[in-house]
Coordinates of C-alpha atoms in Angstrom, one line a residue:
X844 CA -46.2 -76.9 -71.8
X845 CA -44.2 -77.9 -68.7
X846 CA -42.7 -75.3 -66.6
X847 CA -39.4 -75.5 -67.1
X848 CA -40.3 -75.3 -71.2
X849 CA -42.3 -71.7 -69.8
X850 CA -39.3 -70.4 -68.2
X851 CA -36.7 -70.8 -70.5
X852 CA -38.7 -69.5 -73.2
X853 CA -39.3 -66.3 -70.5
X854 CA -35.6 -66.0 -70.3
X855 CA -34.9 -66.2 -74.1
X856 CA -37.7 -63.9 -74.9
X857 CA -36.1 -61.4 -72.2
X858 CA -32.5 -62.1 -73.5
X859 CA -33.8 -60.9 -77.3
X860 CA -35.6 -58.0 -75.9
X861 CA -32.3 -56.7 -74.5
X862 CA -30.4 -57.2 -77.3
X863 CA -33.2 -55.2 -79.8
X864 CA -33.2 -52.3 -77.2
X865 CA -29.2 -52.5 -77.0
X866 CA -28.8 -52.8 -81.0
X867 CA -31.6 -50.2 -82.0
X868 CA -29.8 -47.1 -81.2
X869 CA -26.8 -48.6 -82.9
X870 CA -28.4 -49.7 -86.0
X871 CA -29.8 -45.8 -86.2
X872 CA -27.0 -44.6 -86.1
X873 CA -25.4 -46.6 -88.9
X874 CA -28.5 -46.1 -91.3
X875 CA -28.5 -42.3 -90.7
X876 CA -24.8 -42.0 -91.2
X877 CA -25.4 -43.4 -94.9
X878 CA -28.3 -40.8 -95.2
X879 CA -28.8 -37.9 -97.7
X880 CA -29.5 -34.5 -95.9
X881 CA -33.0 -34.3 -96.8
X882 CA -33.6 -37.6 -95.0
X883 CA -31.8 -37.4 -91.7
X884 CA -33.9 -33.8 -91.4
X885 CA -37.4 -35.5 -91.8
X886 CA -39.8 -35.2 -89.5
X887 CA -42.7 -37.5 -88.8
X888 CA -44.0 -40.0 -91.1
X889 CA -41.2 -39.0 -93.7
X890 CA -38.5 -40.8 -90.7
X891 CA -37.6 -44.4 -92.5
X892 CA -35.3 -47.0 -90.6
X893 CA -33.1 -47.3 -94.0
X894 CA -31.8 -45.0 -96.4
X895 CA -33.5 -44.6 -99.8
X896 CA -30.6 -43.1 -101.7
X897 CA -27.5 -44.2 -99.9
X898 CA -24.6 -42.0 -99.5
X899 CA -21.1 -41.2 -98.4
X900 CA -21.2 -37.5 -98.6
X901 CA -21.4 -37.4 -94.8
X902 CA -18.0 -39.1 -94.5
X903 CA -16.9 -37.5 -97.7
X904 CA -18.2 -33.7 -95.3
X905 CA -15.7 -34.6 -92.4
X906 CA -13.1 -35.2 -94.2
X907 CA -13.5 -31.7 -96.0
X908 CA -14.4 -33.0 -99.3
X909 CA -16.6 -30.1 -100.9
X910 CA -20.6 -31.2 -100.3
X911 CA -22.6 -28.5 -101.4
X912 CA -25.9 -30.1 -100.1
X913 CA -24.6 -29.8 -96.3
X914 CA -24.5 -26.1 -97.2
X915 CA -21.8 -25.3 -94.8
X916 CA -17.7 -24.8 -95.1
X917 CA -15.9 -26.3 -92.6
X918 CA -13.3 -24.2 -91.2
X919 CA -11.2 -27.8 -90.2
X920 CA -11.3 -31.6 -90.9
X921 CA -11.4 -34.6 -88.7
X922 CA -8.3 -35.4 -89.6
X923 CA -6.5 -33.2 -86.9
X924 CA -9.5 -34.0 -84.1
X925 CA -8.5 -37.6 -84.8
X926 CA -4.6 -37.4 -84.2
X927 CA -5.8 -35.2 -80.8
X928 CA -7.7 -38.0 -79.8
X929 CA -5.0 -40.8 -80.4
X930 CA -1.9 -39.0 -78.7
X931 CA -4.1 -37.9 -75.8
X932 CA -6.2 -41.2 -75.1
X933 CA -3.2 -43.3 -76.4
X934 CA -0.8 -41.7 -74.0
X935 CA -2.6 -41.1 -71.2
X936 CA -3.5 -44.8 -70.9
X937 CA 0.0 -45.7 -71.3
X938 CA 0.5 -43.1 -68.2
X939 CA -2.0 -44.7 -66.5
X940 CA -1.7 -48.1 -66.9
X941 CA 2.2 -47.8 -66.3
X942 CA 2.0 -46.1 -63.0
X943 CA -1.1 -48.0 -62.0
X944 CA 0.3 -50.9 -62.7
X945 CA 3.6 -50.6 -60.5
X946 CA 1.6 -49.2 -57.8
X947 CA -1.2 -52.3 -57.7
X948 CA 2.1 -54.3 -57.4
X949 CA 3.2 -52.5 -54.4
X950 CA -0.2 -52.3 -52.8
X951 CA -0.9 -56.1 -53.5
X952 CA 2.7 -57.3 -52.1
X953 CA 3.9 -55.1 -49.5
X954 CA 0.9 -53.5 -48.6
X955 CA 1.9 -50.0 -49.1
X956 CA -0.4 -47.1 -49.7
X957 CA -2.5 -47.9 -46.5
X958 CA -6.1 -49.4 -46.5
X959 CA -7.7 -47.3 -48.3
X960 CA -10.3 -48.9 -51.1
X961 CA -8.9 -47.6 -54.1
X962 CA -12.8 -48.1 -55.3
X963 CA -12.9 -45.0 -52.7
X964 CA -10.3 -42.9 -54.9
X965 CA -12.1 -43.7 -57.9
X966 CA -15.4 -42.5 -56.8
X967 CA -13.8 -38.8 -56.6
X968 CA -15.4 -37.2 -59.6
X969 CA -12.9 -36.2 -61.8
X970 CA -14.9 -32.8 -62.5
X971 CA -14.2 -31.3 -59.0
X972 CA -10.7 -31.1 -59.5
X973 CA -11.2 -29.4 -63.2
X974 CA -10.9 -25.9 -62.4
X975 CA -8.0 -25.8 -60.1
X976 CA -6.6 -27.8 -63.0
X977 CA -7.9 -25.6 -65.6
X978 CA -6.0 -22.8 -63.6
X979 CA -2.8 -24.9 -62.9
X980 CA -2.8 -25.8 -66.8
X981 CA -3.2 -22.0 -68.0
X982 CA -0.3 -21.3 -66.1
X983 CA 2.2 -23.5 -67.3
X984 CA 0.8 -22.7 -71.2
X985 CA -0.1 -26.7 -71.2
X986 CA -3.9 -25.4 -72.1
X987 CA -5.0 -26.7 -75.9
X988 CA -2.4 -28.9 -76.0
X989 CA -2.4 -32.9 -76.7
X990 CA 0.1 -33.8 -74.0
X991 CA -1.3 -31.6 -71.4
X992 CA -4.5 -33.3 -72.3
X993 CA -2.9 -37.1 -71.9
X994 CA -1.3 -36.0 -69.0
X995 CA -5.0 -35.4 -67.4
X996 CA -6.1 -38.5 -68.7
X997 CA -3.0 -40.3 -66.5
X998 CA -3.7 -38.7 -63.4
X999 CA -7.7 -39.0 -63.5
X1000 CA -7.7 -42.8 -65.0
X1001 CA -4.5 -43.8 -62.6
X1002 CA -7.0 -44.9 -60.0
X1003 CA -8.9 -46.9 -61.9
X1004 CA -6.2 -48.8 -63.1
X1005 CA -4.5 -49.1 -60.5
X1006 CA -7.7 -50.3 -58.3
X1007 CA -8.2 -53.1 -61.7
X1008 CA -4.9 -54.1 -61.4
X1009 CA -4.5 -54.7 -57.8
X1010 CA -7.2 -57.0 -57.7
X1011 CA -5.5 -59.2 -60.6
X1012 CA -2.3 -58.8 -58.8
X1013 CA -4.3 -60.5 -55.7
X1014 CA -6.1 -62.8 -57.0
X1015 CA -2.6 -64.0 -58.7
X1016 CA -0.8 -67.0 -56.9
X1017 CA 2.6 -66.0 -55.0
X1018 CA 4.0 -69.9 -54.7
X1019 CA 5.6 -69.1 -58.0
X1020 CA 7.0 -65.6 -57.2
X1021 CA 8.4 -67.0 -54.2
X1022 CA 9.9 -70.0 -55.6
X1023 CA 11.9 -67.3 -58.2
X1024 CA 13.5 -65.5 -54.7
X1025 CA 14.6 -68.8 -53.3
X1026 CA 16.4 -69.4 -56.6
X1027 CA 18.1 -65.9 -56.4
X1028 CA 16.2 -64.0 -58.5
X1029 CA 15.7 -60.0 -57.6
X1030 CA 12.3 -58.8 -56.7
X1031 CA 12.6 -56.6 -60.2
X1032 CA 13.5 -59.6 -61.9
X1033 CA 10.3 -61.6 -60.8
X1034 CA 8.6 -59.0 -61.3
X1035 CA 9.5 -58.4 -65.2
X1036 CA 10.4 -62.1 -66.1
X1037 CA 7.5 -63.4 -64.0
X1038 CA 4.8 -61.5 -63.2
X1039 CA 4.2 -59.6 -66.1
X1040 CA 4.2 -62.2 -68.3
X1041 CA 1.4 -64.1 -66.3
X1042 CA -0.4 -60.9 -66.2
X1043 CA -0.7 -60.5 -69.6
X1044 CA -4.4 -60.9 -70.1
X1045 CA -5.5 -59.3 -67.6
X1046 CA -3.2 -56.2 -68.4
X1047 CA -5.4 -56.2 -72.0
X1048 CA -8.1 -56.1 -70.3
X1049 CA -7.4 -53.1 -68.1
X1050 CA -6.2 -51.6 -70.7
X1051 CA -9.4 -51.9 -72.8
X1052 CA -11.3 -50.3 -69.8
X1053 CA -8.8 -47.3 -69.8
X1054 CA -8.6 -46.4 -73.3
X1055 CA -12.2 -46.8 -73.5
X1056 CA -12.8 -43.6 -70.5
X1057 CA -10.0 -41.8 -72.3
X1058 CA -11.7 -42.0 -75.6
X1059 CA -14.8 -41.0 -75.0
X1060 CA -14.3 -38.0 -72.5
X1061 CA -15.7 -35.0 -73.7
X1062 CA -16.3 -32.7 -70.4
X1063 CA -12.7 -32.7 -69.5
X1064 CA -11.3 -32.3 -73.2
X1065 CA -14.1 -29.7 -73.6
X1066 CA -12.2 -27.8 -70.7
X1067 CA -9.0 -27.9 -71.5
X1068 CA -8.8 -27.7 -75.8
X1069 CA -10.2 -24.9 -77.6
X1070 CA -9.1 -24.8 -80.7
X1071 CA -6.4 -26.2 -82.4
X1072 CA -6.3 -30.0 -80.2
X1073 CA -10.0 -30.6 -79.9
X1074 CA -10.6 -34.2 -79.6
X1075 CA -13.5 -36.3 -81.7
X1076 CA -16.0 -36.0 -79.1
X1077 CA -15.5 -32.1 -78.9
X1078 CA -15.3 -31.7 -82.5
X1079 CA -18.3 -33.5 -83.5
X1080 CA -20.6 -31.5 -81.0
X1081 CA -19.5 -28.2 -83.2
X1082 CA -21.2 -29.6 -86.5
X1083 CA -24.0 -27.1 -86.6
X1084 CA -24.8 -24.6 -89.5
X1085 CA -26.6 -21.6 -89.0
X1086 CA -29.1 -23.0 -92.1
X1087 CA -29.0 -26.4 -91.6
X1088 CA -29.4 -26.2 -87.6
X1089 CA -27.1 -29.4 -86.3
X1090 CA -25.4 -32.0 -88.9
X1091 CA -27.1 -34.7 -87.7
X1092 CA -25.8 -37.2 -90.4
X1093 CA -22.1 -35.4 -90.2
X1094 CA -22.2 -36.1 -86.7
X1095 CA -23.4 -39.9 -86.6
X1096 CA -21.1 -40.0 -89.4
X1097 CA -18.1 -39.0 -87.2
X1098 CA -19.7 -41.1 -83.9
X1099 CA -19.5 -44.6 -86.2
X1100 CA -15.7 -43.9 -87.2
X1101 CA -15.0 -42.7 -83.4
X1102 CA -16.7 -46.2 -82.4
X1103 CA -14.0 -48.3 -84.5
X1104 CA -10.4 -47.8 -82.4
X1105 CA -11.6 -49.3 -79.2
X1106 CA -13.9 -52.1 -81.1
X1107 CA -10.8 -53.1 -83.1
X1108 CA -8.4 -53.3 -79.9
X1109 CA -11.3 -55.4 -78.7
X1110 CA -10.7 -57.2 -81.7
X1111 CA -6.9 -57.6 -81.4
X1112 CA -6.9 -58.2 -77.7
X1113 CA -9.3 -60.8 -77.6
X1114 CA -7.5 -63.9 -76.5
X1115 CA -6.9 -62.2 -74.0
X1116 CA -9.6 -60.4 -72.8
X1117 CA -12.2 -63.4 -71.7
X1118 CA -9.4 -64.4 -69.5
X1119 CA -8.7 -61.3 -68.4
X1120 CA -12.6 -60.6 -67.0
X1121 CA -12.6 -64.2 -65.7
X1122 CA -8.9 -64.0 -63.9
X1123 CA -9.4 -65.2 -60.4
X1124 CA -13.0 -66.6 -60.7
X1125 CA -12.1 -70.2 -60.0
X1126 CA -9.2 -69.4 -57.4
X1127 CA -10.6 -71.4 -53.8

C-alpha cells in the first residue's frame, strides 16, 4: 500500500466519522419522534435506535389531537407558537436584512460609518442589552407581542447582516456601477437596476444566515413572550407533565417540524446559495 493510497483512505475514514457523529443525533431524533410513550421513557437496555410500533400520536399531541397515553391536556397547540415564530423571525429578518443591506452599501461605497469592524459590533452579546430592553419593551406595552419580538430580532441581527453584506458589496466589481453614472444613471438607479440584481445570490445567502439566528432564538424570546406569542423554541421547552416528567417524544416531535422552514428555504434558495458562500473567492 503506497502512501498516498494510506492517506486518502485516512482522510475518507475521517470524512465518514464526521458525518456519523453529525447525523447520529439527527437520526435520534427522527426515530424518537415516531416513538410510542413507553419507548422514548426506557431506560437502559430497553433504549432501541428504531421504533417497534411506529406512531404519529406525538404529532397528532401538538397539534391538540386527544392522546390519552401522553396523559396530559394541553392548555394550547402549536399552531399559534408556529404563526409567533414566522411573523417574528420572518419579519425581523426582513428588518434586518433591509437596513443591513442599505447600510453595507453605504459603508462599502462611501465609506461612511467610520472604521469600525462591524465583526466588532457583532461580537456584542445580544444578552447584555436584554434587560434595559426588557424595561424599555414593558413600557411601551410591546412585551408578549410578535412585532415587538421582530422588531428585536432587526436590531440584534442588523449587524450581522450588515457586516455579511458589506463584504459582498466589496468584493463586488465597481467598473460596472461606474460605467451606469457616466451614462446618466442616478446613484439610486444603479443601485436598484444594478446592484441588486448582481447581488442576488449573495442576498439568499445572508438571508439564510439571518433567518436561521431568528429562528432558533430562544433566550431572547423566552424574555420577552409569556404567554400568548411564545415562539417554537419556548413552547416546546414547556412540554412537561407532572406524571409523565418531560415529553420527550412531544418535544423531538415539535424540534423535527421546527427543523423544516429554514431546510426548505435552503431548498428553494439553492441556486443561489453556492454562489452566494463562494462570491469573491476567485476575485485577484
Amino acid at each position: 500500500m503506497t502512501r498516498s493510497l494510506a492517506f486518502e483512505m485516512f482522510r475518507y475514514t475521517m470524512i465518514l466519522l464526521a458525518v456519523a457523529v453529525t447525523l447520529i443525533p439527527i437520526l435520534w431524533i427522527a426515530s424518537m419522534a415516531f416513538k410510542p410513550i413507553p419507548e422514548w421513557q426506557a431506560t437502559g437496555a430497553e433504549l432501541t435506535w428504531w421504533p417497534k410500533a411506529p406512531t404519529l400520536d406525538n404529532f397528532r399531541f401538538v397539534f391538540g389531537v386527544s392522546n390519552s397515553d401522553l396523559i396530559v391536556a394541553l392548555d394550547r397547540t402549536v399552531l399559534k407558537p408556529i404563526l409567533a415564530s414566522f411573523l417574528s423571525a420572518g419579519i425581523g429578518t426582513v428588518i434586518a436584512m433591509t437596513a443591513g443591506t442599505a447600510a453595507a452599501y453605504g459603508l462599502s461605497r462611501f465609506g461612511s460609518g467610520g472604521n469600525l469592524p462591524l465583526a466588532l459590533v457583532r461580537l456584542f452579546p445580544p444578552m447584555a442589552v436584554t434587560t434595559p430592553v426588557m424595561i424599555m419593551w414593558a413600557f411601551f406595552n410591546m412585551t408578549d407581542t410578535w412585532w415587538g419580538l421582530a422588531l428585536v430580532y432587526g436590531i440584534v441581527t442588523l449587524p450581522l447582516a450588515s457586516w455579511l453584506m458589506k463584504t459582498f458589496f466589496d468584493d463586488m466589481a465597481r467598473e460596472i456601477e461606474e460605467a451606469a453614472l457616466v451614462e446618466g444613471c442616478s446613484r439610486t438607479r444603479v443601485f436598484w437596476r444594478i446592484t441588486l440584481p448582481m447581488m442576488r445570490a449573495p442576498l439568499a445567502s445572508a438571508v439564510l444566515f439571518v433567518f436561521i439566528l431568528n429562528w432558533s432564538d430562544y433566550l431572547t424570546a423566552l424574555l420577552l413572550t409569556t404567554r400568548e406569542w411564545v415562539t417554537i423554541s419556548v413552547y416546546m421547552a414547556s412540554l412537561s407533565s407532572s406524571m409523565t416528567g418531560q415529553l420527550y417524544g412531544a418535544k423531538v416531535a415539535l424540534g423535527l417540524m421546527a427543523a423544516v422552514p429554514p431546510v426548505v428555504l435552503g431548498v428553494l434558495i439553492q441556486k443561489h446559495l453556492v454562489r452566494g458562500l463562494t462570491f469573491g473567492a476567485l476575485k485577484q
